[in-house]
PDB file of C-alpha atoms in Angstrom:
ATOM      1  CA  MET A 583       6.180  -2.099   8.950  1.00  0.00           C
ATOM      2  CA  THR A 584       6.659  -2.800  12.752  1.00  0.00           C
ATOM      3  CA  GLY A 585       3.925  -3.607  15.057  1.00  0.00           C
ATOM      4  CA  TYR A 586       3.047  -5.692  18.144  1.00  0.00           C
ATOM      5  CA  GLY A 587      -0.165  -7.592  19.029  1.00  0.00           C
ATOM      6  CA  SER A 588      -0.959 -10.100  21.930  1.00  0.00           C
ATOM      7  CA  ALA A 589      -3.947 -12.097  23.428  1.00  0.00           C
ATOM      8  CA  GLN A 590      -4.153 -14.622  26.266  1.00  0.00           C
ATOM      9  CA  GLN A 591      -6.827 -16.668  27.797  1.00  0.00           C
ATOM     10  CA  GLN A 592      -7.077 -17.819  31.554  1.00  0.00           C
ATOM     11  CA  GLY A 593      -8.319 -20.970  32.893  1.00  0.00           C
ATOM     12  CA  VAL A 594      -8.272 -22.577  29.448  1.00  0.00           C
ATOM     13  CA  GLY A 595      -9.238 -26.026  28.467  1.00  0.00           C
ATOM     14  CA  SER A 596     -11.345 -27.368  25.474  1.00  0.00           C
ATOM     15  CA  THR A 597     -13.500 -29.651  28.184  1.00  0.00           C
ATOM     16  CA  PRO A 598     -14.475 -29.428  31.917  1.00  0.00           C
ATOM     17  CA  GLU A 599     -11.839 -31.768  32.793  1.00  0.00           C
ATOM     18  CA  THR A 600      -9.098 -29.982  30.920  1.00  0.00           C
ATOM     19  CA  GLN A 601      -9.793 -26.553  32.376  1.00  0.00           C
ATOM     20  CA  ARG A 602      -7.740 -25.399  35.240  1.00  0.00           C
ATOM     21  CA  PRO A 603      -7.766 -21.868  36.855  1.00  0.00           C
ATOM     22  CA  GLY A 604      -4.068 -21.112  37.006  1.00  0.00           C
ATOM     23  CA  ARG A 605      -3.523 -22.174  33.323  1.00  0.00           C
ATOM     24  CA  ARG A 606      -2.650 -19.294  30.749  1.00  0.00           C
ATOM     25  CA  LEU A 607      -2.474 -19.660  27.205  1.00  0.00           C
ATOM     26  CA  GLY A 608      -0.636 -16.555  25.646  1.00  0.00           C
ATOM     27  CA  LEU A 609       0.245 -15.690  22.120  1.00  0.00           C
ATOM     28  CA  GLU A 610       2.293 -12.535  21.038  1.00  0.00           C
ATOM     29  CA  LEU A 611       3.237 -11.288  17.520  1.00  0.00           C
ATOM     30  CA  ARG A 612       5.949  -9.004  16.536  1.00  0.00           C
ATOM     31  CA  SER A 613       6.764  -7.445  13.142  1.00  0.00           C
ATOM     32  CA  VAL A 614       9.502  -5.497  11.639  1.00  0.00           C
ATOM     33  CA  ASN A 615      10.201  -4.194   8.440  1.00  0.00           C
ATOM     34  CA  SER A 616      10.977  -6.559   5.567  1.00  0.00           C
ATOM     35  CA  ARG A 617      10.196  -6.642   1.738  1.00  0.00           C
ATOM     36  CA  PHE A 618       8.794  -9.886   2.015  1.00  0.00           C
ATOM     37  CA  LEU A 619       6.968 -11.904   4.379  1.00  0.00           C
ATOM     38  CA  ASP A 620       9.135 -13.726   6.557  1.00  0.00           C
ATOM     39  CA  LEU A 621       7.420 -15.943   9.086  1.00  0.00           C
ATOM     40  CA  SER A 622       9.315 -17.382  12.502  1.00  0.00           C
ATOM     41  CA  LEU A 623       7.022 -19.279  14.909  1.00  0.00           C
ATOM     42  CA  ARG A 624       8.272 -20.298  18.345  1.00  0.00           C
ATOM     43  CA  LEU A 625       5.507 -22.802  19.924  1.00  0.00           C
ATOM     44  CA  SER A 626       5.795 -24.697  23.288  1.00  0.00           C
ATOM     45  CA  ASP A 627       5.585 -28.420  23.015  1.00  0.00           C
ATOM     46  CA  GLU A 628       1.799 -28.613  23.776  1.00  0.00           C
ATOM     47  CA  LEU A 629       1.120 -26.298  20.681  1.00  0.00           C
ATOM     48  CA  ARG A 630       3.367 -27.646  18.126  1.00  0.00           C
ATOM     49  CA  ALA A 631       0.546 -29.272  16.348  1.00  0.00           C
ATOM     50  CA  GLN A 632      -0.868 -25.895  15.625  1.00  0.00           C
ATOM     51  CA  GLU A 633       1.881 -24.588  13.610  1.00  0.00           C
ATOM     52  CA  PRO A 634       0.440 -25.166   9.998  1.00  0.00           C
ATOM     53  CA  GLN A 635      -2.832 -23.718  11.042  1.00  0.00           C
ATOM     54  CA  LEU A 636      -0.861 -20.551  12.325  1.00  0.00           C
ATOM     55  CA  ARG A 637       1.106 -20.142   9.263  1.00  0.00           C
ATOM     56  CA  ALA A 638      -1.809 -20.491   6.987  1.00  0.00           C
ATOM     57  CA  LEU A 639      -3.515 -17.670   8.989  1.00  0.00           C
ATOM     58  CA  LEU A 640      -0.634 -15.259   8.956  1.00  0.00           C
ATOM     59  CA  THR A 641      -0.092 -15.786   5.190  1.00  0.00           C
ATOM     60  CA  ARG A 642      -3.695 -15.322   4.653  1.00  0.00           C
ATOM     61  CA  ARG A 643      -3.936 -12.034   6.475  1.00  0.00           C
ATOM     62  CA  LEU A 644      -0.130 -10.529   6.200  1.00  0.00           C
ATOM     63  CA  LYS A 645       1.721  -9.518   2.874  1.00  0.00           C
ATOM     64  CA  ARG A 646       5.164  -8.344   4.210  1.00  0.00           C
ATOM     65  CA  GLY A 647       7.414  -8.035   7.290  1.00  0.00           C
ATOM     66  CA  LYS A 648       9.569 -10.316   9.328  1.00  0.00           C
ATOM     67  CA  VAL A 649       6.918 -11.655  11.794  1.00  0.00           C
ATOM     68  CA  GLU A 650       7.683 -13.738  14.988  1.00  0.00           C
ATOM     69  CA  LEU A 651       4.939 -15.453  16.621  1.00  0.00           C
ATOM     70  CA  ARG A 652       5.193 -16.818  20.149  1.00  0.00           C
ATOM     71  CA  ALA A 653       2.463 -19.036  21.731  1.00  0.00           C
ATOM     72  CA  PHE A 654       2.762 -20.701  25.192  1.00  0.00           C
ATOM     73  CA  VAL A 655       1.073 -22.496  27.832  1.00  0.00           C
ATOM     74  CA  GLU A 656       1.685 -21.568  31.445  1.00  0.00           C
ATOM     75  CA  GLU A 657       0.119 -23.736  34.167  1.00  0.00           C
ATOM     76  CA  GLY A 658       0.687 -21.101  36.858  1.00  0.00           C
ATOM     77  CA  ASP A 659       0.119 -21.489  40.675  1.00  0.00           C
ATOM     78  CA  ASP A 660      -3.677 -21.816  41.489  1.00  0.00           C
ATOM     79  CA  GLY A 661      -2.918 -23.695  45.030  1.00  0.00           C
ATOM     80  CA  VAL A 662      -4.093 -27.020  43.941  1.00  0.00           C
ATOM     81  CA  LEU A 663      -1.714 -29.899  43.629  1.00  0.00           C
ATOM     82  CA  ALA A 664      -3.457 -32.901  42.041  1.00  0.00           C
ATOM     83  CA  HIS A 665      -2.787 -36.450  43.710  1.00  0.00           C
ATOM     84  CA  PRO A 666      -1.354 -38.883  41.351  1.00  0.00           C
ATOM     85  CA  SER A 667      -3.282 -42.100  41.329  1.00  0.00           C
ATOM     86  CA  VAL A 668      -1.786 -45.372  42.829  1.00  0.00           C
ATOM     87  CA  PRO A 669      -1.788 -47.241  39.391  1.00  0.00           C
ATOM     88  CA  LEU A 670       0.410 -44.408  37.697  1.00  0.00           C
ATOM     89  CA  LEU A 671       2.912 -44.401  40.710  1.00  0.00           C
ATOM     90  CA  GLN A 672       3.194 -48.185  40.332  1.00  0.00           C
ATOM     91  CA  GLN A 673       3.604 -47.944  36.707  1.00  0.00           C
ATOM     92  CA  LEU A 674       6.393 -45.532  37.232  1.00  0.00           C
ATOM     93  CA  GLY A 675       8.061 -47.507  39.748  1.00  0.00           C
ATOM     94  CA  ALA A 676       8.156 -50.328  37.581  1.00  0.00           C
ATOM     95  CA  LEU A 677       9.527 -48.529  34.362  1.00  0.00           C
ATOM     96  CA  GLN A 678      12.059 -47.051  36.964  1.00  0.00           C
ATOM     97  CA  ASP A 679      13.162 -50.604  38.012  1.00  0.00           C
ATOM     98  CA  GLY A 680      13.434 -51.600  34.343  1.00  0.00           C
ATOM     99  CA  VAL A 681      15.888 -48.905  33.552  1.00  0.00           C
ATOM    100  CA  LEU A 682      17.823 -49.228  36.693  1.00  0.00           C
ATOM    101  CA  SER A 683      18.397 -52.958  35.853  1.00  0.00           C
ATOM    102  CA  TRP A 684      20.092 -51.874  32.544  1.00  0.00           C
ATOM    103  CA  LEU A 685      21.538 -48.525  33.813  1.00  0.00           C
ATOM    104  CA  PRO A 686      22.419 -48.648  37.275  1.00  0.00           C
ATOM    105  CA  GLN A 687      23.981 -45.312  37.170  1.00  0.00           C
ATOM    106  CA  ALA A 688      20.700 -43.568  36.190  1.00  0.00           C
ATOM    107  CA  PRO A 689      19.278 -41.181  39.157  1.00  0.00           C
ATOM    108  CA  PRO A 690      16.162 -42.324  40.601  1.00  0.00           C
ATOM    109  CA  LEU A 691      12.943 -40.128  39.999  1.00  0.00           C
ATOM    110  CA  SER A 692      12.514 -37.419  42.316  1.00  0.00           C
ATOM    111  CA  VAL A 693       9.086 -36.479  43.832  1.00  0.00           C
ATOM    112  CA  ALA A 694       8.983 -33.565  41.565  1.00  0.00           C
ATOM    113  CA  ASP A 695       9.747 -35.680  38.424  1.00  0.00           C
ATOM    114  CA  ALA A 696       7.009 -38.255  39.855  1.00  0.00           C
ATOM    115  CA  LEU A 697       4.325 -35.461  40.146  1.00  0.00           C
ATOM    116  CA  ARG A 698       5.268 -34.231  36.649  1.00  0.00           C
ATOM    117  CA  LEU A 699       5.111 -37.243  34.873  1.00  0.00           C
ATOM    118  CA  CYS A 700       1.927 -38.338  36.451  1.00  0.00           C
ATOM    119  CA  SER A 701       0.063 -34.952  35.530  1.00  0.00           C
ATOM    120  CA  GLN A 702       1.155 -35.428  31.936  1.00  0.00           C
ATOM    121  CA  LEU A 703       0.305 -39.489  31.772  1.00  0.00           C
ATOM    122  CA  GLY A 704      -2.972 -38.783  33.561  1.00  0.00           C
ATOM    123  CA  ALA A 705      -4.253 -35.598  31.953  1.00  0.00           C
ATOM    124  CA  PRO A 706      -6.804 -35.828  29.559  1.00  0.00           C
ATOM    125  CA  ARG A 707      -6.161 -35.141  25.920  1.00  0.00           C
ATOM    126  CA  GLN A 708      -6.147 -31.316  25.352  1.00  0.00           C
ATOM    127  CA  ASP A 709      -7.404 -29.819  21.870  1.00  0.00           C
ATOM    128  CA  TRP A 710      -5.944 -26.485  21.654  1.00  0.00           C
ATOM    129  CA  GLY A 711      -6.954 -25.521  17.912  1.00  0.00           C
ATOM    130  CA  ASP A 712     -10.019 -23.498  18.721  1.00  0.00           C
ATOM    131  CA  ALA A 713      -8.464 -21.470  21.585  1.00  0.00           C
ATOM    132  CA  VAL A 714      -5.155 -21.086  19.358  1.00  0.00           C
ATOM    133  CA  GLN A 715      -7.174 -19.827  16.448  1.00  0.00           C
ATOM    134  CA  GLN A 716      -9.207 -17.220  18.570  1.00  0.00           C
ATOM    135  CA  LEU A 717      -5.996 -15.617  20.313  1.00  0.00           C
ATOM    136  CA  ALA A 718      -4.175 -15.614  16.892  1.00  0.00           C
ATOM    137  CA  ASP A 719      -7.072 -13.747  15.639  1.00  0.00           C
ATOM    138  CA  GLN A 720      -7.172 -11.253  18.402  1.00  0.00           C
ATOM    139  CA  ALA A 721      -3.280 -10.501  18.124  1.00  0.00           C
ATOM    140  CA  LEU A 722      -3.442 -10.283  14.475  1.00  0.00           C
ATOM    141  CA  ASP A 723      -6.109  -7.501  14.826  1.00  0.00           C
ATOM    142  CA  ALA A 724      -4.194  -5.838  17.367  1.00  0.00           C
ATOM    143  CA  LEU A 725      -0.774  -6.223  15.252  1.00  0.00           C
ATOM    144  CA  ILE A 726      -2.756  -5.153  11.938  1.00  0.00           C
ATOM    145  CA  GLU A 727      -4.208  -1.876  13.899  1.00  0.00           C
ATOM    146  CA  ALA A 728      -0.758  -1.101  15.227  1.00  0.00           C
ATOM    147  CA  ARG A 729       0.789  -1.698  11.733  1.00  0.00           C
ATOM    148  CA  GLY A 730      -1.967   0.875  10.654  1.00  0.00           C
ATOM    149  CA  ARG A 731      -1.134   3.688  13.157  1.00  0.00           C
ATOM    150  CA  GLU A 732       2.468   3.461  11.740  1.00  0.00           C
ATOM    151  CA  GLY A 733       1.392   3.637   8.243  1.00  0.00           C
ATOM    152  CA  GLU A 734      -0.714   6.869   8.862  1.00  0.00           C
ATOM    153  CA  ARG A 735       2.609   8.655  10.507  1.00  0.00           C
ATOM    154  CA  LEU A 736       4.650   7.415   7.677  1.00  0.00           C
ATOM    155  CA  VAL A 737       2.063   8.720   4.973  1.00  0.00           C
ATOM    156  CA  ALA A 738       2.169  11.987   6.748  1.00  0.00           C
ATOM    157  CA  MET A 739       5.818  12.293   6.542  1.00  0.00           C
ATOM    158  CA  LEU A 740       6.094  11.129   3.021  1.00  0.00           C
ATOM    159  CA  VAL A 741       3.178  13.914   1.887  1.00  0.00           C
ATOM    160  CA  GLU A 742       5.360  16.530   3.962  1.00  0.00           C
ATOM    161  CA  ARG A 743       8.519  15.495   1.808  1.00  0.00           C
ATOM    162  CA  VAL A 744       6.324  15.801  -1.380  1.00  0.00           C
ATOM    163  CA  GLN A 745       5.320  19.125  -0.712  1.00  0.00           C
ATOM    164  CA  ALA A 746       8.994  20.182   0.297  1.00  0.00           C
ATOM    165  CA  LEU A 747      10.023  18.880  -3.190  1.00  0.00           C
ATOM    166  CA  ARG A 748       7.378  20.523  -4.926  1.00  0.00           C
ATOM    167  CA  ALA A 749       8.452  23.678  -3.554  1.00  0.00           C
ATOM    168  CA  LEU A 750      12.013  23.226  -4.602  1.00  0.00           C
ATOM    169  CA  ALA A 751      10.632  22.394  -8.183  1.00  0.00           C
ATOM    170  CA  LEU A 752       8.936  26.014  -8.143  1.00  0.00           C
ATOM    171  CA  GLN A 753      12.157  27.689  -7.204  1.00  0.00           C
ATOM    172  CA  ALA A 754      14.174  26.103  -9.926  1.00  0.00           C
ATOM    173  CA  GLN A 755      11.622  26.987 -12.791  1.00  0.00           C
ATOM    174  CA  PRO A 756      12.294  30.560 -13.012  1.00  0.00           C
ATOM    175  CA  LEU A 757      16.125  30.338 -12.791  1.00  0.00           C
ATOM    176  CA  VAL A 758      17.040  28.769 -16.213  1.00  0.00           C
ATOM    177  CA  PRO A 759      15.210  31.563 -18.350  1.00  0.00           C
ATOM    178  CA  GLU A 760      17.005  34.241 -16.113  1.00  0.00           C
ATOM    179  CA  LEU A 761      20.294  32.333 -16.435  1.00  0.00           C
ATOM    180  CA  VAL A 762      19.646  32.228 -20.348  1.00  0.00           C
ATOM    181  CA  ALA A 763      18.868  35.733 -20.670  1.00  0.00           C
ATOM    182  CA  GLN A 764      22.176  36.622 -18.785  1.00  0.00           C
ATOM    183  CA  GLN A 765      23.986  34.389 -20.818  1.00  0.00           C
ATOM    184  CA  ARG A 766      22.615  35.725 -24.179  1.00  0.00           C
ATOM    185  CA  GLN A 767      23.729  39.202 -23.066  1.00  0.00           C
ATOM    186  CA  ARG A 768      27.005  38.033 -22.132  1.00  0.00           C
ATOM    187  CA  PHE A 769      27.580  36.502 -25.500  1.00  0.00           C
ATOM    188  CA  LEU A 770      26.471  39.251 -27.472  1.00  0.00           C
ATOM    189  CA  GLN A 771      28.813  41.668 -25.378  1.00  0.00           C
ATOM    190  CA  ARG A 772      31.649  39.210 -26.017  1.00  0.00           C
ATOM    191  CA  TRP A 773      31.039  39.231 -29.669  1.00  0.00           C
ATOM    192  CA  ALA A 774      30.880  43.087 -29.582  1.00  0.00           C
ATOM    193  CA  ASP A 775      34.377  43.417 -27.810  1.00  0.00           C
ATOM    194  CA  ALA A 776      35.890  41.057 -30.284  1.00  0.00           C
ATOM    195  CA  MET A 777      34.772  42.714 -33.369  1.00  0.00           C
ATOM    196  CA  GLY A 778      35.698  46.080 -32.099  1.00  0.00           C
ATOM    197  CA  LEU A 779      39.134  45.128 -31.586  1.00  0.00           C
ATOM    198  CA  ALA A 780      39.416  43.297 -34.718  1.00  0.00           C
ATOM    199  CA  GLN A 781      37.797  45.852 -36.883  1.00  0.00           C
ATOM    200  CA  GLY A 782      37.459  49.091 -34.698  1.00  0.00           C
ATOM    201  CA  ASP A 783      33.570  49.198 -35.425  1.00  0.00           C
ATOM    202  CA  ALA A 784      30.370  47.441 -34.057  1.00  0.00           C
ATOM    203  CA  PRO A 785      29.833  43.835 -34.676  1.00  0.00           C
ATOM    204  CA  SER A 786      28.337  42.957 -37.810  1.00  0.00           C
ATOM    205  CA  GLU A 787      24.865  41.113 -37.950  1.00  0.00           C
ATOM    206  CA  ALA A 788      26.427  37.963 -38.743  1.00  0.00           C
ATOM    207  CA  ALA A 789      28.113  38.143 -35.354  1.00  0.00           C
ATOM    208  CA  GLN A 790      24.941  38.915 -33.916  1.00  0.00           C
ATOM    209  CA  GLU A 791      23.640  36.041 -35.353  1.00  0.00           C
ATOM    210  CA  ARG A 792      26.464  33.772 -34.138  1.00  0.00           C
ATOM    211  CA  ALA A 793      26.110  35.138 -30.666  1.00  0.00           C
ATOM    212  CA  LEU A 794      22.370  34.278 -30.660  1.00  0.00           C
ATOM    213  CA  SER A 795      23.179  30.883 -31.985  1.00  0.00           C
ATOM    214  CA  GLU A 796      25.471  30.140 -29.202  1.00  0.00           C
ATOM    215  CA  ALA A 797      23.006  31.539 -26.665  1.00  0.00           C
ATOM    216  CA  THR A 798      20.521  29.026 -28.128  1.00  0.00           C
ATOM    217  CA  ALA A 799      22.706  26.253 -27.895  1.00  0.00           C
ATOM    218  CA  PHE A 800      23.654  27.025 -24.231  1.00  0.00           C
ATOM    219  CA  ALA A 801      19.746  27.342 -23.463  1.00  0.00           C
ATOM    220  CA  LEU A 802      19.083  23.835 -24.764  1.00  0.00           C
ATOM    221  CA  ARG A 803      22.135  22.625 -22.821  1.00  0.00           C
ATOM    222  CA  ILE A 804      20.873  23.588 -19.498  1.00  0.00           C
ATOM    223  CA  ASP A 805      17.101  23.677 -20.106  1.00  0.00           C
ATOM    224  CA  VAL A 806      15.557  21.523 -17.004  1.00  0.00           C
ATOM    225  CA  ALA A 807      11.937  22.112 -17.800  1.00  0.00           C
ATOM    226  CA  GLU A 808      11.563  18.409 -19.072  1.00  0.00           C
ATOM    227  CA  GLU A 809      12.874  17.129 -15.768  1.00  0.00           C
ATOM    228  CA  ILE A 810      10.824  19.329 -13.537  1.00  0.00           C
ATOM    229  CA  THR A 811       7.889  18.259 -15.704  1.00  0.00           C
ATOM    230  CA  ARG A 812       8.629  14.464 -15.151  1.00  0.00           C
ATOM    231  CA  LEU A 813       9.328  15.270 -11.502  1.00  0.00           C
ATOM    232  CA  GLN A 814       6.220  16.594 -10.812  1.00  0.00           C
ATOM    233  CA  GLY A 815       4.389  14.071 -12.447  1.00  0.00           C
ATOM    234  CA  HIS A 816       6.306  11.368 -10.300  1.00  0.00           C
ATOM    235  CA  LEU A 817       5.053  13.451  -7.478  1.00  0.00           C
ATOM    236  CA  ASP A 818       1.535  13.407  -8.431  1.00  0.00           C
ATOM    237  CA  GLU A 819       1.481   9.705  -8.725  1.00  0.00           C
ATOM    238  CA  ILE A 820       3.045   9.238  -5.500  1.00  0.00           C
ATOM    239  CA  GLU A 821       0.350  11.251  -3.845  1.00  0.00           C
ATOM    240  CA  ARG A 822      -2.195   9.384  -5.443  1.00  0.00           C
ATOM    241  CA  LEU A 823      -0.834   6.023  -4.334  1.00  0.00           C
ATOM    242  CA  LEU A 824      -0.625   7.324  -0.767  1.00  0.00           C
ATOM    243  CA  HIS A 825      -4.037   8.326  -0.603  1.00  0.00           C
ATOM    244  CA  LYS A 826      -5.332   5.219  -2.384  1.00  0.00           C
ATOM    245  CA  GLY A 827      -3.526   2.953   0.354  1.00  0.00           C
ATOM    246  CA  GLY A 828      -3.085  -0.824   0.218  1.00  0.00           C
ATOM    247  CA  GLU A 829      -0.144  -2.625  -1.242  1.00  0.00           C
ATOM    248  CA  VAL A 830       1.682   0.184  -2.903  1.00  0.00           C
ATOM    249  CA  GLY A 831       5.394  -0.268  -1.392  1.00  0.00           C
ATOM    250  CA  LYS A 832       7.024  -1.525  -4.522  1.00  0.00           C
ATOM    251  CA  ARG A 833       5.420   0.938  -6.738  1.00  0.00           C
ATOM    252  CA  LEU A 834       6.577   3.816  -4.375  1.00  0.00           C
ATOM    253  CA  ASP A 835      10.038   2.408  -4.587  1.00  0.00           C
ATOM    254  CA  PHE A 836      10.076   2.502  -8.229  1.00  0.00           C
ATOM    255  CA  LEU A 837       9.001   6.176  -8.334  1.00  0.00           C
ATOM    256  CA  ILE A 838      11.410   6.916  -5.643  1.00  0.00           C
ATOM    257  CA  GLN A 839      14.118   5.653  -8.059  1.00  0.00           C
ATOM    258  CA  GLU A 840      12.739   7.685 -10.941  1.00  0.00           C
ATOM    259  CA  LEU A 841      12.529  10.948  -8.674  1.00  0.00           C
ATOM    260  CA  HIS A 842      16.382  10.217  -7.822  1.00  0.00           C
ATOM    261  CA  ARG A 843      17.144  10.159 -11.534  1.00  0.00           C
ATOM    262  CA  GLU A 844      15.548  13.374 -12.326  1.00  0.00           C
ATOM    263  CA  ALA A 845      17.289  15.161  -9.544  1.00  0.00           C
ATOM    264  CA  ASN A 846      20.487  13.834 -10.708  1.00  0.00           C
ATOM    265  CA  THR A 847      19.808  15.041 -14.248  1.00  0.00           C
ATOM    266  CA  LEU A 848      19.010  18.578 -12.858  1.00  0.00           C
ATOM    267  CA  GLY A 849      22.285  18.839 -11.059  1.00  0.00           C
ATOM    268  CA  SER A 850      24.293  17.729 -14.138  1.00  0.00           C
ATOM    269  CA  LYS A 851      22.615  20.452 -16.271  1.00  0.00           C
ATOM    270  CA  SER A 852      22.993  22.909 -13.424  1.00  0.00           C
ATOM    271  CA  ALA A 853      24.847  26.172 -14.208  1.00  0.00           C
ATOM    272  CA  THR A 854      24.262  28.086 -11.202  1.00  0.00           C
ATOM    273  CA  MET A 855      24.970  27.673  -7.532  1.00  0.00           C
ATOM    274  CA  GLU A 856      21.566  28.321  -6.635  1.00  0.00           C
ATOM    275  CA  LEU A 857      20.360  25.336  -9.258  1.00  0.00           C
ATOM    276  CA  THR A 858      22.948  23.121  -7.700  1.00  0.00           C
ATOM    277  CA  ARG A 859      21.826  23.727  -4.071  1.00  0.00           C
ATOM    278  CA  ILE A 860      18.174  22.991  -5.143  1.00  0.00           C
ATOM    279  CA  SER A 861      19.302  19.572  -6.803  1.00  0.00           C
ATOM    280  CA  VAL A 862      21.294  18.681  -3.549  1.00  0.00           C
ATOM    281  CA  ASP A 863      18.146  19.492  -1.383  1.00  0.00           C
ATOM    282  CA  MET A 864      15.911  17.389  -3.588  1.00  0.00           C
ATOM    283  CA  LYS A 865      18.297  14.425  -3.173  1.00  0.00           C
ATOM    284  CA  VAL A 866      18.295  14.867   0.588  1.00  0.00           C
ATOM    285  CA  LEU A 867      14.668  14.658   0.534  1.00  0.00           C
ATOM    286  CA  ILE A 868      14.317  11.817  -1.913  1.00  0.00           C
ATOM    287  CA  GLU A 869      16.859   9.895   0.004  1.00  0.00           C
ATOM    288  CA  GLN A 870      14.669  10.221   3.324  1.00  0.00           C
ATOM    289  CA  MET A 871      11.594   9.246   1.406  1.00  0.00           C
ATOM    290  CA  ARG A 872      13.406   6.150   0.092  1.00  0.00           C
ATOM    291  CA  GLU A 873      14.339   4.955   3.512  1.00  0.00           C
ATOM    292  CA  GLN A 874      10.633   5.133   4.669  1.00  0.00           C
ATOM    293  CA  VAL A 875       8.941   3.805   1.545  1.00  0.00           C
ATOM    294  CA  GLN A 876      10.369   0.504   2.250  1.00  0.00           C
ATOM    295  CA  ASN A 877       8.277  -0.009   5.411  1.00  0.00           C
ATOM    296  CA  ILE A 878       4.822   0.839   3.677  1.00  0.00           C
ATOM    297  CA  GLU A 879       2.972  -1.936   2.933  1.00  0.00           C
TER     298      GLU A 879
END
């Protein structure tokens, strides 16, 4: 299911020496629909060492979805510029002289380059593990909550489609007996007409027996009671799974396939336009359910 979660921490630092008011550690999580768990991590250079820890956390708490995690560190503009130490500047100057002696075409260091390198070389070692773990937990909580809200909307939609399918099944049930009775009367009338033309009198008892036999065979061919019973059983199981919750996406997907099979059989046995219309309406509802079932975790 789709969802979004984010968390951030201002002035982050594992020790007083590494804490800066303008520094911000941020973490964002985005999730879209997928049948399997597909992780994509985009981490800034300072946080690359945290990738195994983050993957383990996501795998433990998420089961499905294409999930993108983005974590970054922004230094910000807190109005304070650190003064580089003289030994660091001397070290940079010596390094630059050595490079230029071998590569005279290389551009010299700018003031911005010198400040950036001095800040990196002179900064205390930063341990991001605890801070990243804390933010990842917060962002995951927000993501799972958002996915839960979407799941509730999907369940409500699916329950509505289930009720619509039940209503169509109820419409189909009385159609077959009515059609069988009409066809039985039609067979009897045809036999009566045929016997009357051939013998000039009423149809014999044998002819009536043959007409009833033909009507019975016709009733067996168009009987959809078994299909409707199975369809209602599948609908019961779908509702049970929806109210149960949890990881039910694959089981629901299988049940949707079974619903589609019963609706196809119902249409193939159809002997009236009304039953054909019901079969088509069922297929439309089932296809709508199929599209959304893929999203339920």
